[in-house]
PDB file of C-alpha atoms in Angstrom:
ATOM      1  CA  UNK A  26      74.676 127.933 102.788  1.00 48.00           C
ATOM      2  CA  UNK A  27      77.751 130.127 102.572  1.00 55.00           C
ATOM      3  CA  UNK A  28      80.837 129.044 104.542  1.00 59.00           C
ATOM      4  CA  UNK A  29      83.497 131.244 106.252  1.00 60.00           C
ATOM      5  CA  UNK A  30      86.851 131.312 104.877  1.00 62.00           C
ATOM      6  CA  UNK A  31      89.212 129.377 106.601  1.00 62.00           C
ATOM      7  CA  UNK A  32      91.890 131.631 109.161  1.00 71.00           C
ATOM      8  CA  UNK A  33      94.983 132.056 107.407  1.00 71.00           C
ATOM      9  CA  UNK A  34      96.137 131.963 111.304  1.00 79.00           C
ATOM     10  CA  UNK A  35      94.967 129.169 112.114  1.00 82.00           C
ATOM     11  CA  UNK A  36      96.923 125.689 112.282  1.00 90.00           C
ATOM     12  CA  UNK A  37      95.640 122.965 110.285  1.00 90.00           C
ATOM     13  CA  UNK A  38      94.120 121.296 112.971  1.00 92.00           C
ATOM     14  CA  UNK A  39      92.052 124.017 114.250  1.00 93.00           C
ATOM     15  CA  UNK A  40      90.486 124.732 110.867  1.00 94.00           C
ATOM     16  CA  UNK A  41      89.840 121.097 111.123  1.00 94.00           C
ATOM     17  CA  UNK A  42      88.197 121.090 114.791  1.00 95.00           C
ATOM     18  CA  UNK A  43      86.107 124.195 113.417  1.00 94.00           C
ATOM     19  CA  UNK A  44      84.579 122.703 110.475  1.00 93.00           C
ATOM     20  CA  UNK A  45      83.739 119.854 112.577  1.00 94.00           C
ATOM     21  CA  UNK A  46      82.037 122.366 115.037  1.00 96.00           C
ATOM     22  CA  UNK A  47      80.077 123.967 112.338  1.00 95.00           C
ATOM     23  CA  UNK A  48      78.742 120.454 110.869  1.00 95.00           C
ATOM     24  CA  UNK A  49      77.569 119.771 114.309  1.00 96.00           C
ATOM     25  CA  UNK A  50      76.232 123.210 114.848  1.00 96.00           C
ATOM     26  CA  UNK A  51      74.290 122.815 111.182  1.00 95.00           C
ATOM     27  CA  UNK A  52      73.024 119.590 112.078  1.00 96.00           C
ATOM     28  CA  UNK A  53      71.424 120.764 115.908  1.00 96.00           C
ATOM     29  CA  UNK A  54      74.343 119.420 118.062  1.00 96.00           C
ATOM     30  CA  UNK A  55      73.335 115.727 116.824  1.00 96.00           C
ATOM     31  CA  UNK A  56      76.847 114.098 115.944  1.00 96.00           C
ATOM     32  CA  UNK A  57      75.121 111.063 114.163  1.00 97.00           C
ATOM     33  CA  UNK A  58      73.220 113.651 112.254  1.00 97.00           C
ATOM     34  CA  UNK A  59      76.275 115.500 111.217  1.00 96.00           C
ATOM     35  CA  UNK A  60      77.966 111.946 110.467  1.00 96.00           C
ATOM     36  CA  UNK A  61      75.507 111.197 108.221  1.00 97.00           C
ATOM     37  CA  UNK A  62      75.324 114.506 106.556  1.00 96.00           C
ATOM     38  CA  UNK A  63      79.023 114.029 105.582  1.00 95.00           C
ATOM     39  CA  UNK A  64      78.705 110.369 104.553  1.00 97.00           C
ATOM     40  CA  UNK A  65      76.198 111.759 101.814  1.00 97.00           C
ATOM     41  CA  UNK A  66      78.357 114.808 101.071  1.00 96.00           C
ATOM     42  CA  UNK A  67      81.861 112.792 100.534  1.00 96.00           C
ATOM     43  CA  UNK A  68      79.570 110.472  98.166  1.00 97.00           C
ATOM     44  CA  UNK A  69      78.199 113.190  96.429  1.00 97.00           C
ATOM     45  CA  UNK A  70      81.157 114.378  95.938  1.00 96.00           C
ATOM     46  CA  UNK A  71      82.954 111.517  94.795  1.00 96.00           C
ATOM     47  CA  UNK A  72      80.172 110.733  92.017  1.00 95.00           C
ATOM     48  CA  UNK A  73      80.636 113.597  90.747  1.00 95.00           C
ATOM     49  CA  UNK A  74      84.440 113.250  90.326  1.00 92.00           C
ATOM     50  CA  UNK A  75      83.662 109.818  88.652  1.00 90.00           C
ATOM     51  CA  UNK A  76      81.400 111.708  86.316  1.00 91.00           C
ATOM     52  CA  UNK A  77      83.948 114.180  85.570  1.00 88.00           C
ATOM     53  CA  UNK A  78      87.149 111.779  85.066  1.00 84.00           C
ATOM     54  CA  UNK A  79      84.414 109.729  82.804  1.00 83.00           C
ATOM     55  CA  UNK A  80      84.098 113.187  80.938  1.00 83.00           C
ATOM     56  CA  UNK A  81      87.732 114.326  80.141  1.00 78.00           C
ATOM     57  CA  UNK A  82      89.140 114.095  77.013  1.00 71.00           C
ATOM     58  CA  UNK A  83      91.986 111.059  76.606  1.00 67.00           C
ATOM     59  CA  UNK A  84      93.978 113.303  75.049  1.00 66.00           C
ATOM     60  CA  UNK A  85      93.855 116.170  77.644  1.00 66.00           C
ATOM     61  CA  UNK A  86      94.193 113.406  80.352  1.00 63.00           C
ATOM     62  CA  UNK A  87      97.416 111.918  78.322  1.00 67.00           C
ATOM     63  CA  UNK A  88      96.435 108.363  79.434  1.00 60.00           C
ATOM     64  CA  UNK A  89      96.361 109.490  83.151  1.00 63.00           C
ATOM     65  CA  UNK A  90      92.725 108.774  83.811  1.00 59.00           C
ATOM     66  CA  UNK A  91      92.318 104.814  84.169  1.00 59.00           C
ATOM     67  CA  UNK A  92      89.282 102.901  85.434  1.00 60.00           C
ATOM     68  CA  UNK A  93      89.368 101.911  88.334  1.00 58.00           C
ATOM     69  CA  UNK A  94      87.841  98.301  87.863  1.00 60.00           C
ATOM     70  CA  UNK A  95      90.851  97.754  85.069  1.00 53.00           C
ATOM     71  CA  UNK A  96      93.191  94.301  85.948  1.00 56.00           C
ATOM     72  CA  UNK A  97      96.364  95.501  84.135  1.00 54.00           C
ATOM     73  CA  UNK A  98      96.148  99.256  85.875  1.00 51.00           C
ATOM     74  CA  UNK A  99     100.311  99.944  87.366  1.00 53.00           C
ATOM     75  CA  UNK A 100     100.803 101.588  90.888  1.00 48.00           C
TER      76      UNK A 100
END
């Protein structure tokens, strides 16, 4: 499904409320539909950046890339 490119024009938060408009429009005007639809989107999404941080190289990374799960990672 192709998206419209977002109004140079517009402010931040009116992109914002229009994207939300369209994922209600996609989803028939059902908010918990919508909801859901971006629940499985963002996790989608974020197993795929897992899959792609698991997938660069050390080297190109220079040590930037650390597990998550790892005791000794510095904040």
């Amino acid at each position: 499904m192709s998206q419209p490119l977002p109004n140079p024009e517009q402010s931040d938060s009116d992109q914002l409320e229009a994207a939300a408009d369209q994922a209600i429009a996609i989803c028939g005007g059902d908010l918990r539909e919508a909801l859901k639809a971006l629940i499985v989107a963002n996790h989608f999404l974020e197993s795929e950046l897992e899959k792609l941080c698991a997938a660069v190289s050390t080297g190109y990374a220079r040590g930037k890339l650390v597990p998550r799960d790892r005791k000794d990672r510095y904040d």
